[in-house]
mmCIF file of C-alpha atoms and ligand atoms in Angstrom:
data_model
loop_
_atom_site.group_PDB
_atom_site.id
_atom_site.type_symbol
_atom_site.label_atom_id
_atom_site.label_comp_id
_atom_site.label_asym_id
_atom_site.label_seq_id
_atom_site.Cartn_x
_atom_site.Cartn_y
_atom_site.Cartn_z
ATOM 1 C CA UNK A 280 -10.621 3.400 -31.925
ATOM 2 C CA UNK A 281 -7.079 1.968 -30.645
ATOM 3 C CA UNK A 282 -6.758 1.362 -26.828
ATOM 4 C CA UNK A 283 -4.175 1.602 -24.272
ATOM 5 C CA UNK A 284 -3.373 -0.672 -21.476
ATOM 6 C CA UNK A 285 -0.503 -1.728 -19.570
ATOM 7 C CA UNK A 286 0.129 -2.594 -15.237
ATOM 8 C CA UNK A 287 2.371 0.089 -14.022
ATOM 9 C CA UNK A 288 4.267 -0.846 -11.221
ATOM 10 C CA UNK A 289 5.073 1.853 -8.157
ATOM 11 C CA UNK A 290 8.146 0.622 -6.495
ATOM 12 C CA UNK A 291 10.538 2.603 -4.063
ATOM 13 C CA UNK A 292 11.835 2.711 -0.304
ATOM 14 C CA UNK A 293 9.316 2.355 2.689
ATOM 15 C CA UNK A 294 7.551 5.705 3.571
ATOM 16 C CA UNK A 295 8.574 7.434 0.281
ATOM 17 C CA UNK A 296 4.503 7.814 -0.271
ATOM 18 C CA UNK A 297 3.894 5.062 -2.706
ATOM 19 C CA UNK A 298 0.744 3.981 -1.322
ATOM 20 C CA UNK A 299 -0.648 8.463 -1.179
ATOM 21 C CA UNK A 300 0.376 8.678 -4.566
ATOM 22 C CA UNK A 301 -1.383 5.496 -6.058
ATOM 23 C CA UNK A 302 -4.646 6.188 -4.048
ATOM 24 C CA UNK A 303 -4.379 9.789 -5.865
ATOM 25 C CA UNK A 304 -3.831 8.555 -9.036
ATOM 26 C CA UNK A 305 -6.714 6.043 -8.817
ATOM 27 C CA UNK A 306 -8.918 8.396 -6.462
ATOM 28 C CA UNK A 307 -9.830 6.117 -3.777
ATOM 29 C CA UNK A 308 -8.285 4.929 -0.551
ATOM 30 C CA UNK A 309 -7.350 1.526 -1.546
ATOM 31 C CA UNK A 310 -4.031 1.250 0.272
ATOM 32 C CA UNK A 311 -3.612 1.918 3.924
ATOM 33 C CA UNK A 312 -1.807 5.132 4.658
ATOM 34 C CA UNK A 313 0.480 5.603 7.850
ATOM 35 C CA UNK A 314 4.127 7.342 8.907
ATOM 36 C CA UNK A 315 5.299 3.784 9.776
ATOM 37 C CA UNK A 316 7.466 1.761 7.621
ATOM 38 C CA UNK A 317 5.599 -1.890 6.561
ATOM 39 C CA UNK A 318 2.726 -0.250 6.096
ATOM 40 C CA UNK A 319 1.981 -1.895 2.910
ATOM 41 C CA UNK A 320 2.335 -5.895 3.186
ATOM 42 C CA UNK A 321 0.115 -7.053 -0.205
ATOM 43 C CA UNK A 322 0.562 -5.794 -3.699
ATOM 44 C CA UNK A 323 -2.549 -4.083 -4.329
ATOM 45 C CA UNK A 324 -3.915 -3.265 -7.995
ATOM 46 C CA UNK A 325 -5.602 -0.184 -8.663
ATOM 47 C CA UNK A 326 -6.929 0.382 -11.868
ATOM 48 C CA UNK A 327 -7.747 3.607 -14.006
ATOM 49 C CA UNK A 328 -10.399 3.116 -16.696
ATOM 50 C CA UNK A 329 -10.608 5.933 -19.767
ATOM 51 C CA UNK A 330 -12.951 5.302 -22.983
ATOM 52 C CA UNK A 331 -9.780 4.394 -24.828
ATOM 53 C CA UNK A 332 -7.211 3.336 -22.082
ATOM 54 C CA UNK A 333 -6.678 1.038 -18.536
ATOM 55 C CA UNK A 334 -3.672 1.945 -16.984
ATOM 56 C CA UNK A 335 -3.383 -1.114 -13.543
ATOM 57 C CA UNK A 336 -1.460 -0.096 -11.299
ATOM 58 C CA UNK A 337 0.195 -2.261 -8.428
ATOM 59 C CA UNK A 338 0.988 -0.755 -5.260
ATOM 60 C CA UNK A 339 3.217 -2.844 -3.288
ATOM 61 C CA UNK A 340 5.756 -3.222 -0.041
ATOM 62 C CA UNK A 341 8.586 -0.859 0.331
ATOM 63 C CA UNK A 342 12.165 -2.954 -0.286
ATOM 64 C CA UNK A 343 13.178 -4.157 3.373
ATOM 65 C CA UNK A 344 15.847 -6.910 4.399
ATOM 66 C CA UNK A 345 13.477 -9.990 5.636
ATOM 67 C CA UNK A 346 13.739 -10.558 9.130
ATOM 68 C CA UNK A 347 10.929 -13.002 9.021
ATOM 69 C CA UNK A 348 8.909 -15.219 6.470
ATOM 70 C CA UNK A 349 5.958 -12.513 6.431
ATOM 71 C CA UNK A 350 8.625 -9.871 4.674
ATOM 72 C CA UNK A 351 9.919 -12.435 3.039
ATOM 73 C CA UNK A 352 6.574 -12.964 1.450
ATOM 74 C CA UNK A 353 6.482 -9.078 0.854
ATOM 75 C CA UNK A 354 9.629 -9.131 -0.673
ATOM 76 C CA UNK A 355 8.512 -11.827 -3.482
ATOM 77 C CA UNK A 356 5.900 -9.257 -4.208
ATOM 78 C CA UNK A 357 8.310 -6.231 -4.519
ATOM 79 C CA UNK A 358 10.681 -9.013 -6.717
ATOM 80 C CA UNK A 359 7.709 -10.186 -9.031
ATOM 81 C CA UNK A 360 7.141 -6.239 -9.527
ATOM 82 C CA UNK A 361 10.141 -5.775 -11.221
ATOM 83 C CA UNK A 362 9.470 -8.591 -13.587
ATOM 84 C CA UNK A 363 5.414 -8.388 -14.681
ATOM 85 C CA UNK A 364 5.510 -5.091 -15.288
ATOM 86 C CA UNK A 365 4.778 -2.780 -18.443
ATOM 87 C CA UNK A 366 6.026 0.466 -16.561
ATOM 88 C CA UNK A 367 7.767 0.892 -13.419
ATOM 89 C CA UNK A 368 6.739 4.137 -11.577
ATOM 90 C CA UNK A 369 9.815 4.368 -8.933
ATOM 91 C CA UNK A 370 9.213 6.384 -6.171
ATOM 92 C CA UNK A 371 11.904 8.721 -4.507
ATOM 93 C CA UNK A 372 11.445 11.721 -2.044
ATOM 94 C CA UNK A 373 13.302 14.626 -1.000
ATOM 95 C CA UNK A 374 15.090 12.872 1.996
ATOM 96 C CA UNK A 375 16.799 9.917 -0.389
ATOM 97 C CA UNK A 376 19.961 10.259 -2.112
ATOM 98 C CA UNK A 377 20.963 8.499 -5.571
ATOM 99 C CA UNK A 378 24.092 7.367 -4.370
ATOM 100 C CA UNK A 379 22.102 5.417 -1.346
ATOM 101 C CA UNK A 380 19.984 3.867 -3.971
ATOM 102 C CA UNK A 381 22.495 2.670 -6.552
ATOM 103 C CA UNK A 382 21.748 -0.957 -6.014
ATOM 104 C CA UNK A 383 17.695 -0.562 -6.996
ATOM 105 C CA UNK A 384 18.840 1.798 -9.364
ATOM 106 C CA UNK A 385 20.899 -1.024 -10.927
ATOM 107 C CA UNK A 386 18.137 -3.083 -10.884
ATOM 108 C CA UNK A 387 15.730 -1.324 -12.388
ATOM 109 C CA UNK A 388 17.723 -0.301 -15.170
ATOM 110 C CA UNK A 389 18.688 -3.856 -16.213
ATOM 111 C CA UNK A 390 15.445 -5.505 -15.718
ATOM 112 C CA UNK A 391 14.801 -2.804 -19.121
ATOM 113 C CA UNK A 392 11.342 -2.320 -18.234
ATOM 114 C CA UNK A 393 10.479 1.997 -19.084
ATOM 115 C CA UNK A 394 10.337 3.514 -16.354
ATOM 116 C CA UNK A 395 8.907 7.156 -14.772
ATOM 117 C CA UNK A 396 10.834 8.700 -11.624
ATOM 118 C CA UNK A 397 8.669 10.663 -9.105
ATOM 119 C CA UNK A 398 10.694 12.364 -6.730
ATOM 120 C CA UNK A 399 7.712 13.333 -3.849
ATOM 121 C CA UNK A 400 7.208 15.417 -0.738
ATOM 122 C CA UNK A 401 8.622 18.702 -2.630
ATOM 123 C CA UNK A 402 6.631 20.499 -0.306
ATOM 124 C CA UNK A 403 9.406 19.219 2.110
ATOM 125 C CA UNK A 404 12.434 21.475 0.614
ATOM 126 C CA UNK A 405 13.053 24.330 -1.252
ATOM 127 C CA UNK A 406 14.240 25.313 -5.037
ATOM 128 C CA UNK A 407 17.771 25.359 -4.548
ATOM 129 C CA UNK A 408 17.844 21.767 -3.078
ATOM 130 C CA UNK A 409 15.328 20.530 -5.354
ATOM 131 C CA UNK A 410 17.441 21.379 -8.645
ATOM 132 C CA UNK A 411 20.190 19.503 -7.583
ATOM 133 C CA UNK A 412 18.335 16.595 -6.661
ATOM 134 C CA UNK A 413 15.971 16.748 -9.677
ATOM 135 C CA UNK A 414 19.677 16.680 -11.696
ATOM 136 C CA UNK A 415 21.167 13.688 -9.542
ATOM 137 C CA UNK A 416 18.065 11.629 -11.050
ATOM 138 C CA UNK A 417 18.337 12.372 -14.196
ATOM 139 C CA UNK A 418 21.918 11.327 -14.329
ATOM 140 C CA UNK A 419 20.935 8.279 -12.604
ATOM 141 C CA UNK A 420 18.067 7.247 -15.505
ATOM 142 C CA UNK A 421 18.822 9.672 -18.547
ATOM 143 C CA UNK A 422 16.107 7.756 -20.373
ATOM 144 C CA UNK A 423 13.400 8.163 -18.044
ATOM 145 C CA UNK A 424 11.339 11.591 -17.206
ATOM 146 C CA UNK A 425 11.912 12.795 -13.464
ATOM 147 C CA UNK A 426 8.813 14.369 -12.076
ATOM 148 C CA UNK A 427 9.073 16.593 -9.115
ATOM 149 C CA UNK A 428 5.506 15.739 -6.991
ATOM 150 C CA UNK A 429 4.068 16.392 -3.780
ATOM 151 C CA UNK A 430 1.510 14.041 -3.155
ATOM 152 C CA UNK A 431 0.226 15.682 0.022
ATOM 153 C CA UNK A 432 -0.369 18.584 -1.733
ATOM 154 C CA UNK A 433 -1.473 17.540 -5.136
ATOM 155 C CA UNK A 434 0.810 18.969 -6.804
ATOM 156 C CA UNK A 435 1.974 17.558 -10.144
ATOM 157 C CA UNK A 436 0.030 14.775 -10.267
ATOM 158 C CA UNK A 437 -1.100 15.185 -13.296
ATOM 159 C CA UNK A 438 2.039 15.666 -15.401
ATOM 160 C CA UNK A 439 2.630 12.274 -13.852
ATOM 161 C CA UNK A 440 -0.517 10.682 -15.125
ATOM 162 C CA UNK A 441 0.625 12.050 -18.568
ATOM 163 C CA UNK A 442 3.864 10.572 -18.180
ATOM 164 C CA UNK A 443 2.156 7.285 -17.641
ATOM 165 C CA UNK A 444 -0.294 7.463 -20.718
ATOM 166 C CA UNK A 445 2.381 8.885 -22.998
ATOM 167 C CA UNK A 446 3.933 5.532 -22.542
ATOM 168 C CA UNK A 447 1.148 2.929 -22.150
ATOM 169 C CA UNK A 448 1.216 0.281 -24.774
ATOM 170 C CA UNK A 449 -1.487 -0.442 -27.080
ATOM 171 C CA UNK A 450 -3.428 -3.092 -25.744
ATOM 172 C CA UNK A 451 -6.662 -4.351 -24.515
ATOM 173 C CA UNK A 452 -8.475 -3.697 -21.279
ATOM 174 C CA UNK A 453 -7.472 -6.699 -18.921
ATOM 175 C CA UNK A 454 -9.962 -6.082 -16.234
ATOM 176 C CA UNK A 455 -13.649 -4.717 -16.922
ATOM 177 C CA UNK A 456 -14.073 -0.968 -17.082
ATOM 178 C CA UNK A 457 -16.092 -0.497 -13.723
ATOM 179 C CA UNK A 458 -13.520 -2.783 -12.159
ATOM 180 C CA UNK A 459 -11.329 -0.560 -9.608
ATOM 181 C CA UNK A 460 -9.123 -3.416 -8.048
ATOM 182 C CA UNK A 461 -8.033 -6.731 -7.778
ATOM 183 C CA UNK A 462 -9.289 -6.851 -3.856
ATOM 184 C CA UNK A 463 -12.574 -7.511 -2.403
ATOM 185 C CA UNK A 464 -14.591 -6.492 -0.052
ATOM 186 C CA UNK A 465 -13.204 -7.866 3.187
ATOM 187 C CA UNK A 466 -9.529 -7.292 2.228
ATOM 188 C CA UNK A 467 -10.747 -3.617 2.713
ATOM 189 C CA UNK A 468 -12.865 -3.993 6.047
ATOM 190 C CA UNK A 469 -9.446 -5.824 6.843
ATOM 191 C CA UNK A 470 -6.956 -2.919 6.243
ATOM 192 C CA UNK A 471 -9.189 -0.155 7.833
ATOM 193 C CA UNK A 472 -8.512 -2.496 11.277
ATOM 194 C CA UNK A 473 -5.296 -2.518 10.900
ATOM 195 C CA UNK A 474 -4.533 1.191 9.707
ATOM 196 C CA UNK A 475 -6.343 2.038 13.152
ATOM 197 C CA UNK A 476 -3.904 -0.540 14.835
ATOM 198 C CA UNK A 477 -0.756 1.365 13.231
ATOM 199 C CA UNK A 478 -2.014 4.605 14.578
ATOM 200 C CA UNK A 479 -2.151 4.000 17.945
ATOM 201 C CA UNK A 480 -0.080 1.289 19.283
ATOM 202 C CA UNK A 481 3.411 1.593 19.387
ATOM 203 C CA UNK A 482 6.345 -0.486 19.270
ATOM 204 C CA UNK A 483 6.262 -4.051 17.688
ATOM 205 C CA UNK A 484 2.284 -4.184 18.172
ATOM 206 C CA UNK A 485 1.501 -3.214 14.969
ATOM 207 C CA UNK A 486 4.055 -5.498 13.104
ATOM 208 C CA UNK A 487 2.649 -8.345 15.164
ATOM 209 C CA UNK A 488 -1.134 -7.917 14.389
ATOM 210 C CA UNK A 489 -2.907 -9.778 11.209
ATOM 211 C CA UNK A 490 -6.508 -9.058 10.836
ATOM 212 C CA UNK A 491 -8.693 -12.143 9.983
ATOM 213 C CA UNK A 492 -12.382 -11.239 8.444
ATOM 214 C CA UNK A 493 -14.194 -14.529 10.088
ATOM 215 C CA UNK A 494 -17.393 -13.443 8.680
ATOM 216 C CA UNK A 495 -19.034 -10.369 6.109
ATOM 217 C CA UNK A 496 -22.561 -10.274 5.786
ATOM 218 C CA UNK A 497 -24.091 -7.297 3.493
ATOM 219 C CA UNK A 498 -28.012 -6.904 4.257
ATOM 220 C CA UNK A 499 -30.002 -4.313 2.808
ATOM 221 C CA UNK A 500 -29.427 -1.720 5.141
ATOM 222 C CA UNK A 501 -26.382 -2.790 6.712
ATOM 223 C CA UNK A 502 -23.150 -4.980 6.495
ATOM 224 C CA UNK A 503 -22.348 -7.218 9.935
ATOM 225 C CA UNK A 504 -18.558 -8.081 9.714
ATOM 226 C CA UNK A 505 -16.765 -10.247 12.517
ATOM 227 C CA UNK A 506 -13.112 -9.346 12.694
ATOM 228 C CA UNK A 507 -10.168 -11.374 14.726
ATOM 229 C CA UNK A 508 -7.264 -9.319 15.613
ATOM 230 C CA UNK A 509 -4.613 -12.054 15.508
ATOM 231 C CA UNK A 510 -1.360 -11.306 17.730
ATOM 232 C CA UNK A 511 1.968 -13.375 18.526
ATOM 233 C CA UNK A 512 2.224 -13.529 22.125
ATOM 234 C CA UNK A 513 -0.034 -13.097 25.166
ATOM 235 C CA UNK A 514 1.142 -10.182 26.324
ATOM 236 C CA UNK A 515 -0.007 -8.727 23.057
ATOM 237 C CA UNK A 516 -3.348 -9.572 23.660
ATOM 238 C CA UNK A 517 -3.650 -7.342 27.209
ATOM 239 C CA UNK A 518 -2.554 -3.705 25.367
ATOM 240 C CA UNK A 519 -4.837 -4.776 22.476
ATOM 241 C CA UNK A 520 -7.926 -4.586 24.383
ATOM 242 C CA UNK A 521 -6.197 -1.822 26.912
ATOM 243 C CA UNK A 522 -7.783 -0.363 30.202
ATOM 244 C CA UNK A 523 -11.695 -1.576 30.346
ATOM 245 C CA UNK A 524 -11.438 -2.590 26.588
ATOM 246 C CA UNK A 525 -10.857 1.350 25.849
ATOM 247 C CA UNK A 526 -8.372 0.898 22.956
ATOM 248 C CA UNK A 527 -10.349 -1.981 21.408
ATOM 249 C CA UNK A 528 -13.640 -0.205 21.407
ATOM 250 C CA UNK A 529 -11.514 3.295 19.883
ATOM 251 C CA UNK A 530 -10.196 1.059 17.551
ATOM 252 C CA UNK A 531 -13.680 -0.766 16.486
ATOM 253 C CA UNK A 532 -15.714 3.037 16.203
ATOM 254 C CA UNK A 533 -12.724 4.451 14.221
ATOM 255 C CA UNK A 534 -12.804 1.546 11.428
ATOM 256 C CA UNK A 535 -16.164 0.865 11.656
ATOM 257 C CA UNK A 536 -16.744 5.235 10.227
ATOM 258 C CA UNK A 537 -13.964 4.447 7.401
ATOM 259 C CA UNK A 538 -16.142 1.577 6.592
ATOM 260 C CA UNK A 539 -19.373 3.229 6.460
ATOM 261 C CA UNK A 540 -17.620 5.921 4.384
ATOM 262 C CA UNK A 541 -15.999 2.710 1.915
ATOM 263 C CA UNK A 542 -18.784 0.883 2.056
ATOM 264 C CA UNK A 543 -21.512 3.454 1.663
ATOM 265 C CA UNK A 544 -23.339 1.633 4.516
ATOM 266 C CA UNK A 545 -24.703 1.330 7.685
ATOM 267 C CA UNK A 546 -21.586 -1.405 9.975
ATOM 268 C CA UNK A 547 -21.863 -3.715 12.215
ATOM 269 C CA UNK A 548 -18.417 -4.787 13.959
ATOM 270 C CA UNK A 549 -17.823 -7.113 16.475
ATOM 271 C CA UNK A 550 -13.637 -7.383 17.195
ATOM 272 C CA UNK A 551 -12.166 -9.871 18.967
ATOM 273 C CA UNK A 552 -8.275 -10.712 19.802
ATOM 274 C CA UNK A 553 -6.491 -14.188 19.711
ATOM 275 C CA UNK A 554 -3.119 -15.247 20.061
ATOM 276 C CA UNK A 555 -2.061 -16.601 17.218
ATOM 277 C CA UNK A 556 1.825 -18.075 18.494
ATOM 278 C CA UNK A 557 4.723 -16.718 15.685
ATOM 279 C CA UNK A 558 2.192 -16.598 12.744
ATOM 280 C CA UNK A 559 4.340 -14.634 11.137
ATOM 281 C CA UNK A 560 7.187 -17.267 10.753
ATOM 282 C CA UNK A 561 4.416 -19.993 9.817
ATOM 283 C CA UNK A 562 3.710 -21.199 6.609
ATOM 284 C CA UNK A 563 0.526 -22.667 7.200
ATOM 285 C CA UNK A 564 -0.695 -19.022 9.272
ATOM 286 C CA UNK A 565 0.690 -16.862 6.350
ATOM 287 C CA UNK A 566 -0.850 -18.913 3.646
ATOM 288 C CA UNK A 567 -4.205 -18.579 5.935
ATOM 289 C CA UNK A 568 -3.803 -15.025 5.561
ATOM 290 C CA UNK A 569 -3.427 -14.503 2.235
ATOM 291 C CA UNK A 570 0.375 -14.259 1.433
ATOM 292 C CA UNK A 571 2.034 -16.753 -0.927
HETATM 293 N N1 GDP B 131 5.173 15.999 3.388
HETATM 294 C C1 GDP B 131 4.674 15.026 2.613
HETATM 295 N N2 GDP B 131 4.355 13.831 3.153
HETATM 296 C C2 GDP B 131 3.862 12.867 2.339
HETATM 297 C C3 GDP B 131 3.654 13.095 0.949
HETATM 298 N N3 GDP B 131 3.150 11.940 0.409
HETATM 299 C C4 GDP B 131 3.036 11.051 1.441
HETATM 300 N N4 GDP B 131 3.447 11.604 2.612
HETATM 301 C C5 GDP B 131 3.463 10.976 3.955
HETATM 302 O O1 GDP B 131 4.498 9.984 4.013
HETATM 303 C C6 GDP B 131 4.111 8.907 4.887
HETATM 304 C C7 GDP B 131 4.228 7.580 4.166
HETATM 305 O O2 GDP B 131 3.254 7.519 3.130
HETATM 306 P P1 GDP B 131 2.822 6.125 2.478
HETATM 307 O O3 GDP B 131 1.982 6.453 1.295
HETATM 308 O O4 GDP B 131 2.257 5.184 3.505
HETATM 309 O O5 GDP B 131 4.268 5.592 1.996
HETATM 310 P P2 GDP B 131 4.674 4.158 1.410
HETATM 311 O O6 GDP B 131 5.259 3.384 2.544
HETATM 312 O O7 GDP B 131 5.719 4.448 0.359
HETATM 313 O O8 GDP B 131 3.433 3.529 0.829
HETATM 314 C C8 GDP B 131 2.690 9.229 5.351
HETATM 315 O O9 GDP B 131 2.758 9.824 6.629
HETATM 316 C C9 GDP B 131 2.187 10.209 4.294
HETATM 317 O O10 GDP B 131 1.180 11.089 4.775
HETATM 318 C C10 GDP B 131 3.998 14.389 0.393
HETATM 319 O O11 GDP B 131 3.856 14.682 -0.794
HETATM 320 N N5 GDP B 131 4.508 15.303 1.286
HETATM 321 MG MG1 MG B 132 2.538 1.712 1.301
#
């Protein structure tokens, strides 16, 4: 029997749904989800094993202009997408314009990797609109299907799985079969922290938060995990914990139920905050961290 395999890439703007659409794809909520840009700051692989294919794909950063040596670490991994990559599945919604994109689009082109364009969030606009912009894309990448989506809604996710295996490679699996990603455990218990942190502080808070996993335990019954919420300035530190510790202890129930839900077991999490002064702009912090 022949097999497929091949990493598919998603690229595309901040907020476009990247990170919905490859959790949907794989069927598991590996990447964080939330209506701020930056969610996303690692490339993530998620990987779909058949008997007779492995499609890997990465999920990484929105394109941004680097303000600071943390996006300029998630820019690298947006950069090295556009080179490693078998397929690139390039995200669009309804909001974005070809004519905005034409740089990327430039880019993509010439770095003649095949390519798939999902345009999401169709549950955002209506026919009329959606046939024109269906058309601008298709003029933009005549050699590449255009698949009209709505992630939220499920809808057409499947003619874009097709679309990938139509155009996967022969090759051999590169990961084993059971394997679903290239992440372990506590890079997980790490991003449920900080998804809760996007929700509910506002402002700079959540760009200025790293979440360390000091230590992960796993016992029969239960898993204790000892998290450090890692801020920039003092200030910081104060709405972090909030009134009485209130939006700590919200934050520490909320994660802890996505990690007993992950996990498939019992948590124990202790949080604690430290200020960590400009980690983002250090090398030595980011490479602490995890980003290279
Ligand atoms: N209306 C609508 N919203 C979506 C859809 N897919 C994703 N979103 C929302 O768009 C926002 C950004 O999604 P996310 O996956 O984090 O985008 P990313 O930055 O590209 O990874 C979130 O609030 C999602 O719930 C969709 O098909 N329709
Ligand atoms: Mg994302």
């Amino acid at each position: 029997m022949s097999h497929r395999s091949g990493f598919v890439n998603i690229l595309g703007n901040p907020n476009v749904g990247k990170s919905t659409i490859m959790n949907a794809l794989v069927g598991e909520k590996l990447s964080i989800i939330s209506p701020k840009a930056q969610t996303t700051r690692h490339r993530i692989m998620g990987i779909v094993n058949g008997d007779d294919f492995q499609i890997v794909y990465s999920d990484t950063p929105g394109i941004l202009k680097p303000k600071y040596k943390l996006q300029e670490t998630m820019m690298n991994s947006v950069n090295s997408a556009l080179t490693d990559a078998d397929m690139i599945l390039y995200i669009t919604d309804v909001t974005e314009r070809t004519a905005d994109e034409s740089e990327y689009i430039d880019r993509i082109k010439s770095s003649g990797i095949p390519s798939i364009i999902a345009i999401n969030k169709i549950d955002l606009t209506n026919q009329d609109d959606l046939e024109t912009i269906v058309e601008s894309w298709h003029k933009a990448f005549p050699q590449s299907p255009v698949i009209p989506m709505s992630a939220l809604k499920s809808f057409n996710l499947d003619a874009l799985l097709n679309a990938v295996l139509e155009r996967l490679p022969d090759g051999p699996p590169y990961f084993p079969k059971d394997q679903l990603t290239d992440k372990f455990e506590k890079f997980f218990a790490s991003e449920m922290i900080r998804e809760k942190i996007l929700f509910h502080y506002k402002k700079e808070i959540p760009y200025s938060v790293e979440i360390e996993i000091e230590s992960f335990s796993e016992e029969a019954a239960i898993i204790k995990i000892r998290a450090i919420i890692h801020v920039t300035r003092d200030s910081q530190k104060g709405i972090i914990i909030g009134h009485k510790g209130n939006m700590l202890k919200r934050v520490g129930t909320e994660a802890r139920k996505d990690m007993e839900d992950f996990f498939g077991k019992k948590i124990f999490l202790e949080l604690y905050v430290k200020v960590t002064k400009d980690w983002r702009d250090k090398q030595s912090a980011l490479k602490k961290f995890g980003y290279r």
